[in-house]
């Protein structure tokens, strides 16, 4: 369906053409407000995602919220100047201090923007609103492609106005899972058997995990410091103090 060979090398072009297809289909009756991009080894608790998306839309997109609420789950950044022309959502688990890949399949030879990747939502799963899909689609010929499609999306959206970026620990979307938590909305790097177990648990008990586990600790993104200092875990922060 897309005019691109499906391979690791072409993932970024695949994202561009997918967004272009979605944008054009909108005019033919495929009405949507948000798009969830995720990997095929990610388990998504869709019912919870929809519920939380409705909450975010009503509380944060309209800026009608108490900034002290849910700070243990969400870290929010508004990029907005002048009149409010409608806020767009970029929701996932962000990183801003990732080093430029110098070898392997993600090696970047043309990155000249900075000495680290710009803040981007990790690729196990994130959500973009319709306006951002349209922006990328309509400017795709002018947007430079890098090996990582998710890094590319972060860079393409970095200068765009009227964006709400939400870092959410319920997106377990790093290169490997941080463990099983019943509050997770998206869990990356899981096997088909694990997905089957998650689904069966949800149907039977309403909870995803047979037993909650922790393999790695999460971090809260600090939007008030340079990106290279963004992502310290609780343990790292204690060491610094």
PDB file of C-alpha atoms in Angstrom:
ATOM      1  CA  UNK A   1       0.000   0.000   0.000  1.00  0.00           C
ATOM      2  CA  UNK A   2       2.894   2.365   0.771  1.00  0.00           C
ATOM      3  CA  UNK A   3       5.479   3.214  -1.934  1.00  0.00           C
ATOM      4  CA  UNK A   4       8.419   1.998   0.155  1.00  0.00           C
ATOM      5  CA  UNK A   5      10.135  -1.341   0.806  1.00  0.00           C
ATOM      6  CA  UNK A   6       9.384  -2.570   4.338  1.00  0.00           C
ATOM      7  CA  UNK A   7      12.833  -2.787   5.961  1.00  0.00           C
ATOM      8  CA  UNK A   8      14.789  -1.363   8.906  1.00  0.00           C
ATOM      9  CA  UNK A   9      16.614   0.937   6.520  1.00  0.00           C
ATOM     10  CA  UNK A  10      13.351   2.483   5.358  1.00  0.00           C
ATOM     11  CA  UNK A  11      11.549   2.852   8.700  1.00  0.00           C
ATOM     12  CA  UNK A  12      11.673   6.646   8.651  1.00  0.00           C
ATOM     13  CA  UNK A  13      10.310   6.838   5.104  1.00  0.00           C
ATOM     14  CA  UNK A  14       7.661   4.327   6.139  1.00  0.00           C
ATOM     15  CA  UNK A  15       6.587   6.700   8.926  1.00  0.00           C
ATOM     16  CA  UNK A  16       6.428   9.616   6.494  1.00  0.00           C
ATOM     17  CA  UNK A  17       4.305   7.763   3.960  1.00  0.00           C
ATOM     18  CA  UNK A  18       2.080   6.272   6.665  1.00  0.00           C
ATOM     19  CA  UNK A  19       1.367   9.744   8.027  1.00  0.00           C
ATOM     20  CA  UNK A  20       0.776  11.030   4.501  1.00  0.00           C
ATOM     21  CA  UNK A  21      -1.727   8.224   3.850  1.00  0.00           C
ATOM     22  CA  UNK A  22      -3.546   8.932   7.123  1.00  0.00           C
ATOM     23  CA  UNK A  23      -3.665  12.647   6.370  1.00  0.00           C
ATOM     24  CA  UNK A  24      -5.108  12.172   2.888  1.00  0.00           C
ATOM     25  CA  UNK A  25      -7.618   9.535   4.017  1.00  0.00           C
ATOM     26  CA  UNK A  26      -9.025  11.983   6.543  1.00  0.00           C
ATOM     27  CA  UNK A  27     -10.709  13.774   3.651  1.00  0.00           C
ATOM     28  CA  UNK A  28     -12.336  10.508   2.551  1.00  0.00           C
ATOM     29  CA  UNK A  29     -14.111   9.704   5.778  1.00  0.00           C
ATOM     30  CA  UNK A  30     -11.341   8.288   7.976  1.00  0.00           C
ATOM     31  CA  UNK A  31     -11.978  10.781  10.737  1.00  0.00           C
ATOM     32  CA  UNK A  32      -9.526  10.592  13.630  1.00  0.00           C
ATOM     33  CA  UNK A  33      -8.148  12.836  16.332  1.00  0.00           C
ATOM     34  CA  UNK A  34      -5.126  10.826  17.472  1.00  0.00           C
ATOM     35  CA  UNK A  35      -2.740   8.178  16.157  1.00  0.00           C
ATOM     36  CA  UNK A  36      -0.934   5.592  18.274  1.00  0.00           C
ATOM     37  CA  UNK A  37       2.385   4.566  16.738  1.00  0.00           C
ATOM     38  CA  UNK A  38       3.789   1.389  18.290  1.00  0.00           C
ATOM     39  CA  UNK A  39       6.022  -1.566  17.489  1.00  0.00           C
ATOM     40  CA  UNK A  40       4.613  -4.997  16.715  1.00  0.00           C
ATOM     41  CA  UNK A  41       6.139  -6.359  19.926  1.00  0.00           C
ATOM     42  CA  UNK A  42       4.270  -3.849  22.098  1.00  0.00           C
ATOM     43  CA  UNK A  43       1.180  -4.732  24.117  1.00  0.00           C
ATOM     44  CA  UNK A  44      -1.349  -1.894  24.298  1.00  0.00           C
ATOM     45  CA  UNK A  45      -4.115  -1.750  26.888  1.00  0.00           C
ATOM     46  CA  UNK A  46      -6.434   0.037  24.468  1.00  0.00           C
ATOM     47  CA  UNK A  47      -9.381   0.435  26.822  1.00  0.00           C
ATOM     48  CA  UNK A  48      -7.210   2.251  29.356  1.00  0.00           C
ATOM     49  CA  UNK A  49      -5.483   4.314  26.657  1.00  0.00           C
ATOM     50  CA  UNK A  50      -8.844   5.632  25.444  1.00  0.00           C
ATOM     51  CA  UNK A  51      -9.981   6.481  28.980  1.00  0.00           C
ATOM     52  CA  UNK A  52      -6.720   8.261  29.815  1.00  0.00           C
ATOM     53  CA  UNK A  53      -6.712  10.058  26.469  1.00  0.00           C
ATOM     54  CA  UNK A  54     -10.133  11.500  27.233  1.00  0.00           C
ATOM     55  CA  UNK A  55      -8.865  12.682  30.629  1.00  0.00           C
ATOM     56  CA  UNK A  56      -5.779  14.274  29.094  1.00  0.00           C
ATOM     57  CA  UNK A  57      -7.842  15.974  26.423  1.00  0.00           C
ATOM     58  CA  UNK A  58     -10.201  17.534  28.950  1.00  0.00           C
ATOM     59  CA  UNK A  59      -7.645  18.401  31.651  1.00  0.00           C
ATOM     60  CA  UNK A  60      -4.397  19.240  29.888  1.00  0.00           C
ATOM     61  CA  UNK A  61      -5.216  20.173  26.315  1.00  0.00           C
ATOM     62  CA  UNK A  62      -7.564  22.864  27.643  1.00  0.00           C
ATOM     63  CA  UNK A  63      -5.136  23.758  30.441  1.00  0.00           C
ATOM     64  CA  UNK A  64      -7.826  23.291  33.089  1.00  0.00           C
ATOM     65  CA  UNK A  65      -5.891  21.369  35.724  1.00  0.00           C
ATOM     66  CA  UNK A  66      -4.022  21.579  38.984  1.00  0.00           C
ATOM     67  CA  UNK A  67      -0.310  21.454  38.175  1.00  0.00           C
ATOM     68  CA  UNK A  68       0.360  19.489  41.350  1.00  0.00           C
ATOM     69  CA  UNK A  69      -1.879  16.574  40.429  1.00  0.00           C
ATOM     70  CA  UNK A  70      -0.496  13.364  38.972  1.00  0.00           C
ATOM     71  CA  UNK A  71       3.051  14.733  39.030  1.00  0.00           C
ATOM     72  CA  UNK A  72       4.258  11.264  39.976  1.00  0.00           C
ATOM     73  CA  UNK A  73       2.934   9.946  36.648  1.00  0.00           C
ATOM     74  CA  UNK A  74       3.085  12.821  34.170  1.00  0.00           C
ATOM     75  CA  UNK A  75       5.667  15.464  33.302  1.00  0.00           C
ATOM     76  CA  UNK A  76       4.214  18.118  31.008  1.00  0.00           C
ATOM     77  CA  UNK A  77       5.746  20.693  28.666  1.00  0.00           C
ATOM     78  CA  UNK A  78       3.783  23.358  26.777  1.00  0.00           C
ATOM     79  CA  UNK A  79       5.347  24.820  23.645  1.00  0.00           C
ATOM     80  CA  UNK A  80       3.052  27.697  22.884  1.00  0.00           C
ATOM     81  CA  UNK A  81       3.402  31.307  21.791  1.00  0.00           C
ATOM     82  CA  UNK A  82       0.832  33.959  21.021  1.00  0.00           C
ATOM     83  CA  UNK A  83      -2.807  33.060  20.514  1.00  0.00           C
ATOM     84  CA  UNK A  84      -4.007  29.555  21.201  1.00  0.00           C
ATOM     85  CA  UNK A  85      -4.703  28.105  17.771  1.00  0.00           C
ATOM     86  CA  UNK A  86      -5.469  24.680  19.182  1.00  0.00           C
ATOM     87  CA  UNK A  87      -3.036  22.511  21.098  1.00  0.00           C
ATOM     88  CA  UNK A  88      -1.589  19.302  19.678  1.00  0.00           C
ATOM     89  CA  UNK A  89      -0.612  16.258  21.732  1.00  0.00           C
ATOM     90  CA  UNK A  90       2.719  14.395  21.730  1.00  0.00           C
ATOM     91  CA  UNK A  91       2.348  11.754  24.463  1.00  0.00           C
ATOM     92  CA  UNK A  92       4.772   8.992  25.424  1.00  0.00           C
ATOM     93  CA  UNK A  93       7.966   8.294  27.378  1.00  0.00           C
ATOM     94  CA  UNK A  94      10.577  10.890  26.406  1.00  0.00           C
ATOM     95  CA  UNK A  95      14.353  10.930  26.296  1.00  0.00           C
ATOM     96  CA  UNK A  96      16.507  13.995  25.709  1.00  0.00           C
ATOM     97  CA  UNK A  97      20.017  12.841  26.577  1.00  0.00           C
ATOM     98  CA  UNK A  98      20.503   9.912  24.201  1.00  0.00           C
ATOM     99  CA  UNK A  99      23.925   9.825  22.567  1.00  0.00           C
ATOM    100  CA  UNK A 100      24.240   9.825  18.791  1.00  0.00           C
ATOM    101  CA  UNK A 101      24.611   6.279  17.489  1.00  0.00           C
ATOM    102  CA  UNK A 102      28.032   5.853  15.870  1.00  0.00           C
ATOM    103  CA  UNK A 103      27.776   2.192  14.882  1.00  0.00           C
ATOM    104  CA  UNK A 104      25.309  -0.593  14.255  1.00  0.00           C
ATOM    105  CA  UNK A 105      22.080  -0.433  12.285  1.00  0.00           C
ATOM    106  CA  UNK A 106      21.106   2.904  13.886  1.00  0.00           C
ATOM    107  CA  UNK A 107      24.424   4.609  13.022  1.00  0.00           C
ATOM    108  CA  UNK A 108      23.893   8.251  12.075  1.00  0.00           C
ATOM    109  CA  UNK A 109      26.385   9.821   9.677  1.00  0.00           C
ATOM    110  CA  UNK A 110      24.469  13.014   8.834  1.00  0.00           C
ATOM    111  CA  UNK A 111      23.386  14.243  12.281  1.00  0.00           C
ATOM    112  CA  UNK A 112      24.730  17.789  12.746  1.00  0.00           C
ATOM    113  CA  UNK A 113      22.013  19.282  14.964  1.00  0.00           C
ATOM    114  CA  UNK A 114      23.595  18.744  18.397  1.00  0.00           C
ATOM    115  CA  UNK A 115      25.811  16.350  20.334  1.00  0.00           C
ATOM    116  CA  UNK A 116      22.747  14.462  21.626  1.00  0.00           C
ATOM    117  CA  UNK A 117      19.457  13.534  20.031  1.00  0.00           C
ATOM    118  CA  UNK A 118      16.761  16.136  20.606  1.00  0.00           C
ATOM    119  CA  UNK A 119      13.920  15.169  22.990  1.00  0.00           C
ATOM    120  CA  UNK A 120      11.739  12.472  21.455  1.00  0.00           C
ATOM    121  CA  UNK A 121       9.194   9.895  22.576  1.00  0.00           C
ATOM    122  CA  UNK A 122      10.634   6.390  22.638  1.00  0.00           C
ATOM    123  CA  UNK A 123       9.452   4.155  19.853  1.00  0.00           C
ATOM    124  CA  UNK A 124       7.783   1.306  21.709  1.00  0.00           C
ATOM    125  CA  UNK A 125       4.654   3.444  21.533  1.00  0.00           C
ATOM    126  CA  UNK A 126       3.529   7.072  21.529  1.00  0.00           C
ATOM    127  CA  UNK A 127       0.505   9.132  20.517  1.00  0.00           C
ATOM    128  CA  UNK A 128       0.287  12.104  18.147  1.00  0.00           C
ATOM    129  CA  UNK A 129      -2.735  14.265  17.467  1.00  0.00           C
ATOM    130  CA  UNK A 130      -4.126  14.864  13.986  1.00  0.00           C
ATOM    131  CA  UNK A 131      -2.508  18.279  13.570  1.00  0.00           C
ATOM    132  CA  UNK A 132       0.997  16.853  14.010  1.00  0.00           C
ATOM    133  CA  UNK A 133       0.306  14.017  11.579  1.00  0.00           C
ATOM    134  CA  UNK A 134      -0.801  16.612   9.029  1.00  0.00           C
ATOM    135  CA  UNK A 135       2.239  18.814   9.657  1.00  0.00           C
ATOM    136  CA  UNK A 136       4.663  15.961   8.969  1.00  0.00           C
ATOM    137  CA  UNK A 137       2.647  14.768   5.973  1.00  0.00           C
ATOM    138  CA  UNK A 138       2.480  18.147   4.277  1.00  0.00           C
ATOM    139  CA  UNK A 139       6.146  18.964   4.856  1.00  0.00           C
ATOM    140  CA  UNK A 140       7.604  15.484   4.314  1.00  0.00           C
ATOM    141  CA  UNK A 141       9.647  16.450   1.252  1.00  0.00           C
ATOM    142  CA  UNK A 142      11.478  19.129   3.241  1.00  0.00           C
ATOM    143  CA  UNK A 143      12.006  17.025   6.382  1.00  0.00           C
ATOM    144  CA  UNK A 144      15.329  15.207   6.560  1.00  0.00           C
ATOM    145  CA  UNK A 145      15.192  11.503   7.381  1.00  0.00           C
ATOM    146  CA  UNK A 146      17.496   9.882   9.923  1.00  0.00           C
ATOM    147  CA  UNK A 147      17.961   6.187  10.649  1.00  0.00           C
ATOM    148  CA  UNK A 148      15.746   6.241  13.733  1.00  0.00           C
ATOM    149  CA  UNK A 149      12.179   7.072  12.798  1.00  0.00           C
ATOM    150  CA  UNK A 150      11.331   8.088  16.364  1.00  0.00           C
ATOM    151  CA  UNK A 151      14.326  10.422  16.668  1.00  0.00           C
ATOM    152  CA  UNK A 152      13.271  11.881  13.321  1.00  0.00           C
ATOM    153  CA  UNK A 153       9.733  12.555  14.565  1.00  0.00           C
ATOM    154  CA  UNK A 154      11.126  14.307  17.654  1.00  0.00           C
ATOM    155  CA  UNK A 155      13.360  16.513  15.508  1.00  0.00           C
ATOM    156  CA  UNK A 156      10.632  17.327  12.983  1.00  0.00           C
ATOM    157  CA  UNK A 157       8.300  18.466  15.763  1.00  0.00           C
ATOM    158  CA  UNK A 158      10.905  20.365  17.804  1.00  0.00           C
ATOM    159  CA  UNK A 159      10.166  23.822  16.273  1.00  0.00           C
ATOM    160  CA  UNK A 160       6.399  23.359  15.967  1.00  0.00           C
ATOM    161  CA  UNK A 161       4.224  25.649  18.053  1.00  0.00           C
ATOM    162  CA  UNK A 162       1.174  24.712  20.140  1.00  0.00           C
ATOM    163  CA  UNK A 163       2.363  21.289  21.311  1.00  0.00           C
ATOM    164  CA  UNK A 164       1.717  19.626  24.652  1.00  0.00           C
ATOM    165  CA  UNK A 165       4.472  17.084  25.306  1.00  0.00           C
ATOM    166  CA  UNK A 166       3.555  14.620  28.031  1.00  0.00           C
ATOM    167  CA  UNK A 167       6.133  12.264  29.497  1.00  0.00           C
ATOM    168  CA  UNK A 168       4.197   9.408  31.086  1.00  0.00           C
ATOM    169  CA  UNK A 169       5.720   6.542  33.084  1.00  0.00           C
ATOM    170  CA  UNK A 170       2.769   4.359  32.086  1.00  0.00           C
ATOM    171  CA  UNK A 171       4.404   4.075  28.659  1.00  0.00           C
ATOM    172  CA  UNK A 172       6.883   1.229  29.197  1.00  0.00           C
ATOM    173  CA  UNK A 173       8.451   1.875  25.807  1.00  0.00           C
ATOM    174  CA  UNK A 174      12.220   1.726  26.236  1.00  0.00           C
ATOM    175  CA  UNK A 175      14.314  -0.816  24.327  1.00  0.00           C
ATOM    176  CA  UNK A 176      13.421  -3.411  26.951  1.00  0.00           C
ATOM    177  CA  UNK A 177      10.513  -3.602  29.369  1.00  0.00           C
ATOM    178  CA  UNK A 178      10.911  -2.147  32.855  1.00  0.00           C
ATOM    179  CA  UNK A 179       8.762  -4.987  34.183  1.00  0.00           C
ATOM    180  CA  UNK A 180       5.059  -5.707  34.461  1.00  0.00           C
ATOM    181  CA  UNK A 181       2.892  -3.071  36.144  1.00  0.00           C
ATOM    182  CA  UNK A 182      -0.880  -3.053  36.073  1.00  0.00           C
ATOM    183  CA  UNK A 183      -0.887   0.694  35.470  1.00  0.00           C
ATOM    184  CA  UNK A 184       1.111   0.382  32.223  1.00  0.00           C
ATOM    185  CA  UNK A 185      -0.694   1.553  29.107  1.00  0.00           C
ATOM    186  CA  UNK A 186       1.911   0.319  26.614  1.00  0.00           C
ATOM    187  CA  UNK A 187       4.497  -2.396  27.286  1.00  0.00           C
ATOM    188  CA  UNK A 188       7.317  -2.884  24.782  1.00  0.00           C
ATOM    189  CA  UNK A 189       9.499  -5.853  23.886  1.00  0.00           C
ATOM    190  CA  UNK A 190       7.134  -8.632  24.907  1.00  0.00           C
ATOM    191  CA  UNK A 191       6.683 -12.032  23.295  1.00  0.00           C
ATOM    192  CA  UNK A 192       3.454 -13.266  21.656  1.00  0.00           C
ATOM    193  CA  UNK A 193       2.980 -15.606  24.616  1.00  0.00           C
ATOM    194  CA  UNK A 194       3.323 -12.722  27.076  1.00  0.00           C
ATOM    195  CA  UNK A 195       0.807 -10.697  25.067  1.00  0.00           C
ATOM    196  CA  UNK A 196      -1.634 -13.591  25.207  1.00  0.00           C
ATOM    197  CA  UNK A 197      -1.183 -13.850  28.980  1.00  0.00           C
ATOM    198  CA  UNK A 198      -1.658 -10.093  29.439  1.00  0.00           C
ATOM    199  CA  UNK A 199      -4.895 -10.175  27.460  1.00  0.00           C
ATOM    200  CA  UNK A 200      -6.269 -13.232  29.248  1.00  0.00           C
ATOM    201  CA  UNK A 201      -5.441 -11.674  32.622  1.00  0.00           C
ATOM    202  CA  UNK A 202      -7.273  -8.476  31.658  1.00  0.00           C
ATOM    203  CA  UNK A 203     -10.340 -10.429  30.583  1.00  0.00           C
ATOM    204  CA  UNK A 204     -10.405 -12.611  33.700  1.00  0.00           C
ATOM    205  CA  UNK A 205      -9.249 -10.233  36.440  1.00  0.00           C
ATOM    206  CA  UNK A 206      -9.131  -6.733  34.975  1.00  0.00           C
ATOM    207  CA  UNK A 207      -5.401  -6.634  35.718  1.00  0.00           C
ATOM    208  CA  UNK A 208      -2.662  -7.215  33.165  1.00  0.00           C
ATOM    209  CA  UNK A 209       0.003  -8.818  35.336  1.00  0.00           C
ATOM    210  CA  UNK A 210      -0.084 -12.237  36.936  1.00  0.00           C
ATOM    211  CA  UNK A 211       2.451 -10.723  39.330  1.00  0.00           C
ATOM    212  CA  UNK A 212       3.853  -7.196  39.208  1.00  0.00           C
ATOM    213  CA  UNK A 213       7.622  -7.063  38.666  1.00  0.00           C
ATOM    214  CA  UNK A 214      10.344  -4.404  38.381  1.00  0.00           C
ATOM    215  CA  UNK A 215      13.325  -4.916  36.070  1.00  0.00           C
ATOM    216  CA  UNK A 216      14.373  -1.287  35.639  1.00  0.00           C
ATOM    217  CA  UNK A 217      13.430   1.963  37.346  1.00  0.00           C
ATOM    218  CA  UNK A 218      11.637   4.744  35.512  1.00  0.00           C
ATOM    219  CA  UNK A 219      12.523   8.433  35.444  1.00  0.00           C
ATOM    220  CA  UNK A 220      10.490  11.619  35.316  1.00  0.00           C
ATOM    221  CA  UNK A 221      11.471  13.982  32.510  1.00  0.00           C
ATOM    222  CA  UNK A 222      12.578  17.397  33.822  1.00  0.00           C
ATOM    223  CA  UNK A 223      11.568  19.986  31.213  1.00  0.00           C
ATOM    224  CA  UNK A 224      13.163  22.794  33.258  1.00  0.00           C
ATOM    225  CA  UNK A 225      16.787  21.748  32.668  1.00  0.00           C
ATOM    226  CA  UNK A 226      18.890  21.199  29.519  1.00  0.00           C
ATOM    227  CA  UNK A 227      17.947  17.963  27.728  1.00  0.00           C
ATOM    228  CA  UNK A 228      21.272  16.352  28.688  1.00  0.00           C
ATOM    229  CA  UNK A 229      20.126  16.559  32.335  1.00  0.00           C
ATOM    230  CA  UNK A 230      16.517  15.583  31.691  1.00  0.00           C
ATOM    231  CA  UNK A 231      16.250  12.007  32.704  1.00  0.00           C
ATOM    232  CA  UNK A 232      17.716  11.076  36.053  1.00  0.00           C
ATOM    233  CA  UNK A 233      16.129   8.255  38.001  1.00  0.00           C
ATOM    234  CA  UNK A 234      15.228   8.696  41.662  1.00  0.00           C
ATOM    235  CA  UNK A 235      18.396   6.820  42.667  1.00  0.00           C
ATOM    236  CA  UNK A 236      20.582   9.028  40.447  1.00  0.00           C
ATOM    237  CA  UNK A 237      19.013  12.158  41.928  1.00  0.00           C
ATOM    238  CA  UNK A 238      19.742  10.928  45.467  1.00  0.00           C
ATOM    239  CA  UNK A 239      23.407  10.373  44.555  1.00  0.00           C
ATOM    240  CA  UNK A 240      23.676  13.928  43.213  1.00  0.00           C
ATOM    241  CA  UNK A 241      22.141  15.330  46.390  1.00  0.00           C
TER     242      UNK A 241
END
